[in-house]
Amino acid sequence: MRKLIFLILAVCVLAMAVTAQKLPKPTLLSAPLSAEETKILNAGIVHHDAKRYDDAIAQYDKILAGNADATIALYEKALSQYAKGDREKAMETAYVGAKYKSDELAMFYSIMANCLDDVGKSDDALKIYREAESMFKGDIGMARHLASVYYNIGVTLVRQKKYAEARAELKKSVETNFSYASPHYLLSVVYQGTKYKIPSFVAAARFLTLEYNSQRAKTAASILTDVLKPAGKDPKTGSINIFLDLNAPTDEGDFGMYDLLLGTLTTFKDEKDKNKTENQIFVDAVGTVIGLLSEDKKLKSTFIGKEYVPFLTQLKKNGHLESFGYMVLYISGKEDAMKWLDANNVKFGAFLEWAKAYQPAK
């Protein structure tokens, strides 16, 4: 108990020190690692992954003894200190790292904020991110870091169950860096949990075009397939039951018409579709949703209409619908979808390259 109290007090003291002064402006230049230093870093990461945190920290200190500006070593050291439970030292190391312009900059802020969040000081964690936001805003060269800051604010707000506020920050992250996968993922999860069907669908769709081989991808694929799951049937009459949620939120757009249609897209078959497989019908359903969104003029002024609809419209226009649809099916557990992906590997590869390179029109 004494140890816990001391730890919390130590972190609180450091929290006051950090929040009492502004975050350091990143003005120093990061130094690259030599080949030998890279080997030492990799050895440290092996120790970290094996939970030998003291050994990992010792490796990173070897690098920093001769190359104090190696921000990657500072970051890995702070990460190991944090994983070890030494939040005070992790914050100290991250604070030093935050003085440098580097690829790790946003992650230093994240470590500092996480240390505070872990001991219930979420408001102080948010202050760190807000300071970082004010530093990065208006600096085009810092857009990637700014997007990460917005995402981390969103994560903190989700932990506090402030979902509307979290959505606002995650949307800023998407608008700042459309190629950053994480905000799309968390936005899709938040949308789904707060009854925004179509918004969850489009956010999950963009995420999957950026990250498709992870546990998060499986979750995103399940969001997509859940939105398009067939409408339920009455066990007695066999008739299809379609329900409209009159309490569904409309502040991201009015999708009532879509809700009525979604359950039918993978249920009804026209005469021309009678020989199509379930997979083909699913791909067609995705295409139908994209087509409807593309033609919905009421969405043009909304976040969904500005960010996601143009991307999905271009995806379909460029002939990538099948690649996307079969990828979603495979990720969601439909093993037979791999047959199409294997038979069309060149086409599928072109789709992934296009999705990775896509940038919204300004």
Short mmCIF file of C-alpha atoms in Angstrom, two decimals:
data_model
loop_
_atom_site.label_atom_id
_atom_site.label_comp_id
_atom_site.label_asym_id
_atom_site.label_seq_id
_atom_site.Cartn_x
_atom_site.Cartn_y
_atom_site.Cartn_z
CA MET A 1 0.00 0.00 0.00
CA ARG A 2 2.83 2.40 0.89
CA LYS A 3 4.47 1.74 -2.44
CA LEU A 4 1.22 2.49 -4.30
CA ILE A 5 0.66 5.72 -2.38
CA PHE A 6 4.25 6.80 -3.05
CA LEU A 7 3.87 6.02 -6.74
CA ILE A 8 0.66 8.00 -7.06
CA LEU A 9 2.16 10.92 -5.15
CA ALA A 10 5.27 10.85 -7.32
CA VAL A 11 3.24 10.89 -10.52
CA CYS A 12 0.99 13.64 -9.17
CA VAL A 13 4.03 15.74 -8.28
CA LEU A 14 5.44 15.25 -11.76
CA ALA A 15 2.00 15.95 -13.23
CA MET A 16 1.99 19.32 -11.47
CA ALA A 17 5.49 19.98 -12.75
CA VAL A 18 4.51 19.13 -16.32
CA THR A 19 1.22 21.00 -16.29
CA ALA A 20 2.67 23.99 -14.43
CA GLN A 21 5.00 24.67 -17.33
CA LYS A 22 4.23 24.50 -20.99
CA LEU A 23 5.25 21.47 -22.97
CA PRO A 24 8.64 22.02 -24.56
CA LYS A 25 8.40 23.30 -28.09
CA PRO A 26 10.00 20.73 -30.41
CA THR A 27 13.01 22.63 -31.75
CA LEU A 28 15.86 20.11 -31.46
CA LEU A 29 16.77 17.81 -34.33
CA SER A 30 16.59 14.06 -33.92
CA ALA A 31 19.67 12.01 -34.80
CA PRO A 32 19.55 8.76 -36.79
CA LEU A 33 21.01 5.52 -35.49
CA SER A 34 24.19 3.96 -36.80
CA ALA A 35 24.13 0.35 -37.93
CA GLU A 36 25.62 -0.73 -34.60
CA GLU A 37 23.12 1.35 -32.64
CA THR A 38 20.28 -0.20 -34.62
CA LYS A 39 21.46 -3.65 -33.53
CA ILE A 40 21.51 -2.51 -29.91
CA LEU A 41 18.02 -1.02 -30.29
CA ASN A 42 16.68 -4.27 -31.73
CA ALA A 43 18.25 -6.19 -28.84
CA GLY A 44 16.46 -3.85 -26.45
CA ILE A 45 13.13 -4.44 -28.19
CA VAL A 46 13.63 -8.21 -27.87
CA HIS A 47 14.15 -7.75 -24.12
CA HIS A 48 11.08 -5.51 -23.92
CA ASP A 49 8.88 -8.02 -25.75
CA ALA A 50 10.08 -10.68 -23.29
CA LYS A 51 9.14 -8.32 -20.42
CA ARG A 52 12.77 -7.95 -19.35
CA TYR A 53 12.34 -4.22 -19.03
CA ASP A 54 15.49 -3.42 -17.04
CA ASP A 55 17.60 -5.21 -19.66
CA ALA A 56 15.80 -3.31 -22.41
CA ILE A 57 16.39 0.03 -20.71
CA ALA A 58 20.08 -0.82 -20.29
CA GLN A 59 20.36 -1.34 -24.07
CA TYR A 60 18.68 1.97 -24.84
CA ASP A 61 20.95 3.75 -22.35
CA LYS A 62 23.97 2.37 -24.24
CA ILE A 63 22.74 4.17 -27.35
CA LEU A 64 21.88 7.40 -25.53
CA ALA A 65 25.29 7.52 -23.84
CA GLY A 66 26.87 8.14 -27.24
CA ASN A 67 23.91 9.57 -29.14
CA ALA A 68 21.73 11.66 -26.82
CA ASP A 69 19.60 12.92 -29.73
CA ALA A 70 18.43 9.43 -30.78
CA THR A 71 14.71 9.96 -30.22
CA ILE A 72 13.82 6.40 -31.18
CA ALA A 73 15.96 5.19 -28.26
CA LEU A 74 14.35 7.77 -25.97
CA TYR A 75 10.91 6.58 -27.04
CA GLU A 76 11.69 2.89 -26.55
CA LYS A 77 13.21 3.68 -23.16
CA ALA A 78 10.11 5.61 -22.07
CA LEU A 79 7.92 2.77 -23.33
CA SER A 80 9.85 0.19 -21.31
CA GLN A 81 9.75 2.40 -18.23
CA TYR A 82 6.00 2.75 -18.65
CA ALA A 83 5.51 -0.99 -19.17
CA LYS A 84 7.62 -1.64 -16.07
CA GLY A 85 5.26 0.58 -14.09
CA ASP A 86 7.77 3.36 -13.49
CA ARG A 87 5.49 6.16 -14.63
CA GLU A 88 7.57 8.95 -13.10
CA LYS A 89 10.67 8.03 -15.08
CA ALA A 90 8.61 7.33 -18.20
CA MET A 91 7.21 10.86 -18.02
CA GLU A 92 10.67 12.34 -17.48
CA THR A 93 12.07 10.51 -20.51
CA ALA A 94 9.06 11.38 -22.66
CA TYR A 95 9.37 15.04 -21.65
CA VAL A 96 12.97 15.06 -22.88
CA GLY A 97 11.90 13.38 -26.12
CA ALA A 98 9.17 15.98 -26.67
CA LYS A 99 11.87 18.63 -27.20
CA TYR A 100 12.75 17.08 -30.57
CA LYS A 101 11.16 17.24 -34.00
CA SER A 102 10.88 13.55 -34.73
CA ASP A 103 8.65 10.74 -35.93
CA GLU A 104 8.14 9.80 -32.27
CA LEU A 105 6.91 13.23 -31.14
CA ALA A 106 3.22 12.42 -30.81
CA MET A 107 4.08 9.17 -29.03
CA PHE A 108 6.01 11.08 -26.36
CA TYR A 109 2.87 13.09 -25.64
CA SER A 110 0.88 9.88 -25.56
CA ILE A 111 3.17 8.31 -22.95
CA MET A 112 2.98 11.40 -20.73
CA ALA A 113 -0.80 11.55 -21.03
CA ASN A 114 -1.20 7.81 -20.43
CA CYS A 115 0.84 8.06 -17.23
CA LEU A 116 -1.58 10.70 -15.97
CA ASP A 117 -4.65 8.87 -17.23
CA ASP A 118 -3.56 5.70 -15.42
CA VAL A 119 -3.77 7.42 -12.03
CA GLY A 120 -7.12 9.05 -12.74
CA LYS A 121 -5.79 12.42 -13.90
CA SER A 122 -7.61 12.45 -17.24
CA ASP A 123 -8.07 16.22 -17.21
CA ASP A 124 -4.30 16.71 -16.92
CA ALA A 125 -3.80 14.21 -19.73
CA LEU A 126 -6.15 16.25 -21.91
CA LYS A 127 -4.23 19.44 -21.04
CA ILE A 128 -1.07 17.87 -22.49
CA TYR A 129 -2.86 17.07 -25.73
CA ARG A 130 -4.47 20.52 -25.91
CA GLU A 131 -1.08 22.17 -25.52
CA ALA A 132 0.29 19.97 -28.28
CA GLU A 133 -2.70 20.88 -30.45
CA SER A 134 -2.07 24.60 -30.02
CA MET A 135 1.60 24.10 -30.98
CA PHE A 136 0.85 22.06 -34.11
CA LYS A 137 -2.17 23.91 -35.49
CA GLY A 138 -1.35 25.89 -38.59
CA ASP A 139 1.96 24.10 -39.17
CA ILE A 140 1.51 21.95 -42.29
CA GLY A 141 4.66 20.00 -41.47
CA MET A 142 3.09 18.88 -38.19
CA ALA A 143 -0.23 17.67 -39.67
CA ARG A 144 0.59 14.02 -39.05
CA HIS A 145 1.38 14.71 -35.40
CA LEU A 146 -1.71 16.89 -35.04
CA ALA A 147 -3.89 14.03 -36.31
CA SER A 148 -2.32 11.75 -33.71
CA VAL A 149 -3.01 14.30 -30.97
CA TYR A 150 -6.69 14.52 -31.98
CA TYR A 151 -6.89 10.73 -32.00
CA ASN A 152 -5.41 10.47 -28.53
CA ILE A 153 -7.83 13.08 -27.23
CA GLY A 154 -10.59 10.93 -28.71
CA VAL A 155 -9.22 7.85 -26.95
CA THR A 156 -9.15 9.68 -23.61
CA LEU A 157 -12.73 10.91 -24.07
CA VAL A 158 -13.94 7.42 -25.01
CA ARG A 159 -12.42 6.13 -21.76
CA GLN A 160 -14.49 8.79 -20.00
CA LYS A 161 -17.55 7.65 -21.98
CA LYS A 162 -17.91 11.12 -23.48
CA TYR A 163 -18.81 9.73 -26.88
CA ALA A 164 -20.13 12.89 -28.57
CA GLU A 165 -16.99 14.81 -27.62
CA ALA A 166 -14.84 11.86 -28.69
CA ARG A 167 -16.52 11.80 -32.10
CA ALA A 168 -15.72 15.47 -32.61
CA GLU A 169 -12.01 14.91 -31.94
CA LEU A 170 -11.79 11.74 -34.02
CA LYS A 171 -13.43 13.56 -36.92
CA LYS A 172 -10.75 16.25 -36.67
CA SER A 173 -8.12 13.51 -36.84
CA VAL A 174 -9.71 12.08 -40.00
CA GLU A 175 -9.92 15.53 -41.59
CA THR A 176 -6.27 16.22 -40.77
CA ASN A 177 -4.83 12.92 -42.02
CA PHE A 178 -7.18 10.69 -44.03
CA SER A 179 -4.45 8.05 -44.35
CA TYR A 180 -4.20 7.52 -40.58
CA ALA A 181 -6.00 4.25 -39.85
CA SER A 182 -6.63 4.46 -36.10
CA PRO A 183 -9.20 7.30 -35.98
CA HIS A 184 -11.28 5.59 -38.68
CA TYR A 185 -11.33 2.43 -36.58
CA LEU A 186 -12.25 4.07 -33.28
CA LEU A 187 -14.80 6.29 -35.01
CA SER A 188 -16.49 3.22 -36.53
CA VAL A 189 -16.65 1.56 -33.10
CA VAL A 190 -18.05 4.69 -31.44
CA TYR A 191 -20.56 5.18 -34.26
CA GLN A 192 -21.71 1.57 -33.96
CA GLY A 193 -22.08 1.78 -30.20
CA THR A 194 -24.17 4.95 -30.45
CA LYS A 195 -26.55 3.73 -33.20
CA TYR A 196 -25.06 5.45 -36.25
CA LYS A 197 -25.31 2.59 -38.76
CA ILE A 198 -24.20 4.18 -42.01
CA PRO A 199 -21.50 6.34 -40.39
CA SER A 200 -20.08 3.20 -38.73
CA PHE A 201 -20.19 1.44 -42.11
CA VAL A 202 -18.24 4.12 -44.00
CA ALA A 203 -15.64 4.66 -41.25
CA ALA A 204 -15.03 0.90 -41.00
CA ALA A 205 -14.75 0.73 -44.79
CA ARG A 206 -11.98 3.31 -44.95
CA PHE A 207 -10.16 1.69 -42.04
CA LEU A 208 -10.13 -1.71 -43.76
CA THR A 209 -8.53 -0.26 -46.88
CA LEU A 210 -5.61 0.85 -44.68
CA GLU A 211 -5.35 -2.02 -42.18
CA TYR A 212 -6.67 -5.44 -43.09
CA ASN A 213 -4.51 -7.96 -41.25
CA SER A 214 -5.18 -7.39 -37.54
CA GLN A 215 -7.68 -8.03 -34.79
CA ARG A 216 -8.99 -4.51 -35.34
CA ALA A 217 -9.64 -5.43 -38.96
CA LYS A 218 -11.82 -8.35 -37.85
CA THR A 219 -13.85 -6.00 -35.68
CA ALA A 220 -14.24 -3.49 -38.52
CA ALA A 221 -15.27 -6.23 -40.95
CA SER A 222 -17.91 -7.42 -38.48
CA ILE A 223 -19.27 -3.86 -38.31
CA LEU A 224 -19.65 -3.83 -42.09
CA THR A 225 -21.28 -7.24 -42.34
CA ASP A 226 -23.55 -6.48 -39.38
CA VAL A 227 -24.89 -3.37 -41.11
CA LEU A 228 -25.74 -5.49 -44.17
CA LYS A 229 -27.00 -8.58 -42.37
CA PRO A 230 -30.27 -9.95 -43.82
CA ALA A 231 -33.49 -8.77 -42.21
CA GLY A 232 -35.05 -11.23 -39.78
CA LYS A 233 -37.98 -13.43 -40.76
CA ASP A 234 -41.11 -14.17 -38.77
CA PRO A 235 -40.75 -17.86 -37.76
CA LYS A 236 -44.49 -18.45 -38.22
CA THR A 237 -45.30 -16.61 -41.44
CA GLY A 238 -41.87 -16.45 -43.07
CA SER A 239 -42.42 -12.76 -43.79
CA ILE A 240 -39.47 -10.40 -43.52
CA ASN A 241 -39.50 -7.98 -40.61
CA ILE A 242 -37.94 -4.56 -41.14
CA PHE A 243 -37.89 -2.13 -38.24
CA LEU A 244 -37.16 1.58 -38.37
CA ASP A 245 -35.50 2.99 -35.27
CA LEU A 246 -37.37 6.25 -34.76
CA ASN A 247 -34.85 7.25 -32.09
CA ALA A 248 -31.81 6.89 -34.35
CA PRO A 249 -29.64 10.04 -34.22
CA THR A 250 -29.66 12.34 -37.24
CA ASP A 251 -26.92 14.86 -36.40
CA GLU A 252 -24.48 13.09 -38.77
CA GLY A 253 -27.14 12.90 -41.51
CA ASP A 254 -30.63 11.44 -41.83
CA PHE A 255 -30.17 7.79 -42.78
CA GLY A 256 -33.73 6.59 -42.08
CA MET A 257 -34.24 5.55 -45.71
CA TYR A 258 -31.05 3.51 -45.62
CA ASP A 259 -32.11 1.73 -42.44
CA LEU A 260 -35.26 0.54 -44.20
CA LEU A 261 -33.27 -0.72 -47.17
CA LEU A 262 -30.16 -2.24 -45.57
CA GLY A 263 -31.72 -5.49 -44.39
CA THR A 264 -33.20 -6.19 -47.81
CA LEU A 265 -30.01 -5.85 -49.85
CA THR A 266 -28.74 -9.30 -48.91
CA THR A 267 -32.23 -10.82 -48.59
CA PHE A 268 -34.19 -10.22 -51.79
CA LYS A 269 -33.01 -11.66 -55.07
CA ASP A 270 -34.18 -10.45 -58.46
CA GLU A 271 -34.70 -12.99 -61.20
CA LYS A 272 -31.38 -11.91 -62.72
CA ASP A 273 -29.64 -12.60 -59.40
CA LYS A 274 -30.99 -16.08 -58.75
CA ASN A 275 -27.72 -17.77 -59.75
CA LYS A 276 -25.49 -15.42 -57.75
CA THR A 277 -23.64 -16.66 -54.68
CA GLU A 278 -24.08 -15.09 -51.24
CA ASN A 279 -20.67 -13.48 -51.67
CA GLN A 280 -21.67 -11.88 -54.96
CA ILE A 281 -24.89 -10.59 -53.43
CA PHE A 282 -22.92 -9.07 -50.54
CA VAL A 283 -20.56 -7.28 -52.94
CA ASP A 284 -23.55 -5.97 -54.89
CA ALA A 285 -25.10 -4.75 -51.63
CA VAL A 286 -21.95 -2.79 -50.77
CA GLY A 287 -22.07 -1.26 -54.25
CA THR A 288 -25.73 -0.31 -53.79
CA VAL A 289 -25.00 1.48 -50.52
CA ILE A 290 -22.11 3.38 -52.10
CA GLY A 291 -24.30 4.31 -55.05
CA LEU A 292 -27.04 5.66 -52.80
CA LEU A 293 -24.58 7.66 -50.74
CA SER A 294 -23.02 9.12 -53.89
CA GLU A 295 -26.40 10.37 -55.08
CA ASP A 296 -27.59 11.72 -51.72
CA LYS A 297 -27.27 15.49 -52.10
CA LYS A 298 -28.34 16.09 -48.50
CA LEU A 299 -25.07 14.58 -47.30
CA LYS A 300 -22.76 16.94 -49.17
CA SER A 301 -22.44 19.39 -46.28
CA THR A 302 -21.93 16.70 -43.62
CA PHE A 303 -18.71 15.16 -42.35
CA ILE A 304 -19.73 11.81 -43.88
CA GLY A 305 -20.46 13.47 -47.21
CA LYS A 306 -17.23 15.43 -47.30
CA GLU A 307 -14.79 12.78 -46.06
CA TYR A 308 -16.09 9.28 -46.73
CA VAL A 309 -18.54 9.48 -49.63
CA PRO A 310 -15.99 10.85 -52.16
CA PHE A 311 -13.56 8.07 -51.20
CA LEU A 312 -16.13 5.29 -51.57
CA THR A 313 -17.49 6.81 -54.77
CA GLN A 314 -14.00 6.81 -56.27
CA LEU A 315 -13.39 3.27 -55.00
CA LYS A 316 -16.40 2.03 -56.95
CA LYS A 317 -15.72 4.21 -59.99
CA ASN A 318 -12.15 2.88 -60.25
CA GLY A 319 -13.36 -0.72 -60.38
CA HIS A 320 -12.26 -1.71 -56.86
CA LEU A 321 -15.66 -2.76 -55.51
CA GLU A 322 -15.11 -6.50 -55.87
CA SER A 323 -11.62 -6.33 -54.38
CA PHE A 324 -12.97 -4.47 -51.39
CA GLY A 325 -16.05 -6.64 -50.96
CA TYR A 326 -14.21 -9.96 -51.14
CA MET A 327 -11.53 -8.66 -48.79
CA VAL A 328 -14.22 -7.78 -46.22
CA LEU A 329 -15.80 -11.21 -46.63
CA TYR A 330 -12.49 -12.99 -46.12
CA ILE A 331 -11.58 -10.94 -43.05
CA SER A 332 -15.02 -11.65 -41.59
CA GLY A 333 -14.39 -15.39 -41.84
CA LYS A 334 -15.68 -16.38 -45.28
CA GLU A 335 -12.85 -18.67 -46.35
CA ASP A 336 -14.28 -19.15 -49.85
CA ALA A 337 -13.73 -15.44 -50.55
CA MET A 338 -10.00 -16.23 -50.80
CA LYS A 339 -10.65 -18.04 -54.09
CA TRP A 340 -11.62 -14.75 -55.71
CA LEU A 341 -8.71 -12.88 -54.09
CA ASP A 342 -6.21 -15.52 -55.26
CA ALA A 343 -7.63 -15.51 -58.78
CA ASN A 344 -7.48 -11.70 -58.92
CA ASN A 345 -4.31 -11.00 -56.95
CA VAL A 346 -3.03 -8.37 -59.40
CA LYS A 347 -6.34 -6.53 -59.31
CA PHE A 348 -6.45 -6.81 -55.52
CA GLY A 349 -2.89 -5.48 -55.21
CA ALA A 350 -3.76 -2.50 -57.39
CA PHE A 351 -6.72 -1.76 -55.12
CA LEU A 352 -4.56 -1.79 -51.99
CA GLU A 353 -2.00 0.52 -53.61
CA TRP A 354 -4.74 2.92 -54.70
CA ALA A 355 -6.33 2.96 -51.23
CA LYS A 356 -2.99 3.60 -49.55
CA ALA A 357 -2.16 6.49 -51.88
CA TYR A 358 -5.63 8.07 -51.87
CA GLN A 359 -5.82 11.68 -50.74
CA PRO A 360 -9.04 13.71 -50.54
CA ALA A 361 -9.43 16.61 -52.93
CA LYS A 362 -8.81 19.93 -51.20
#
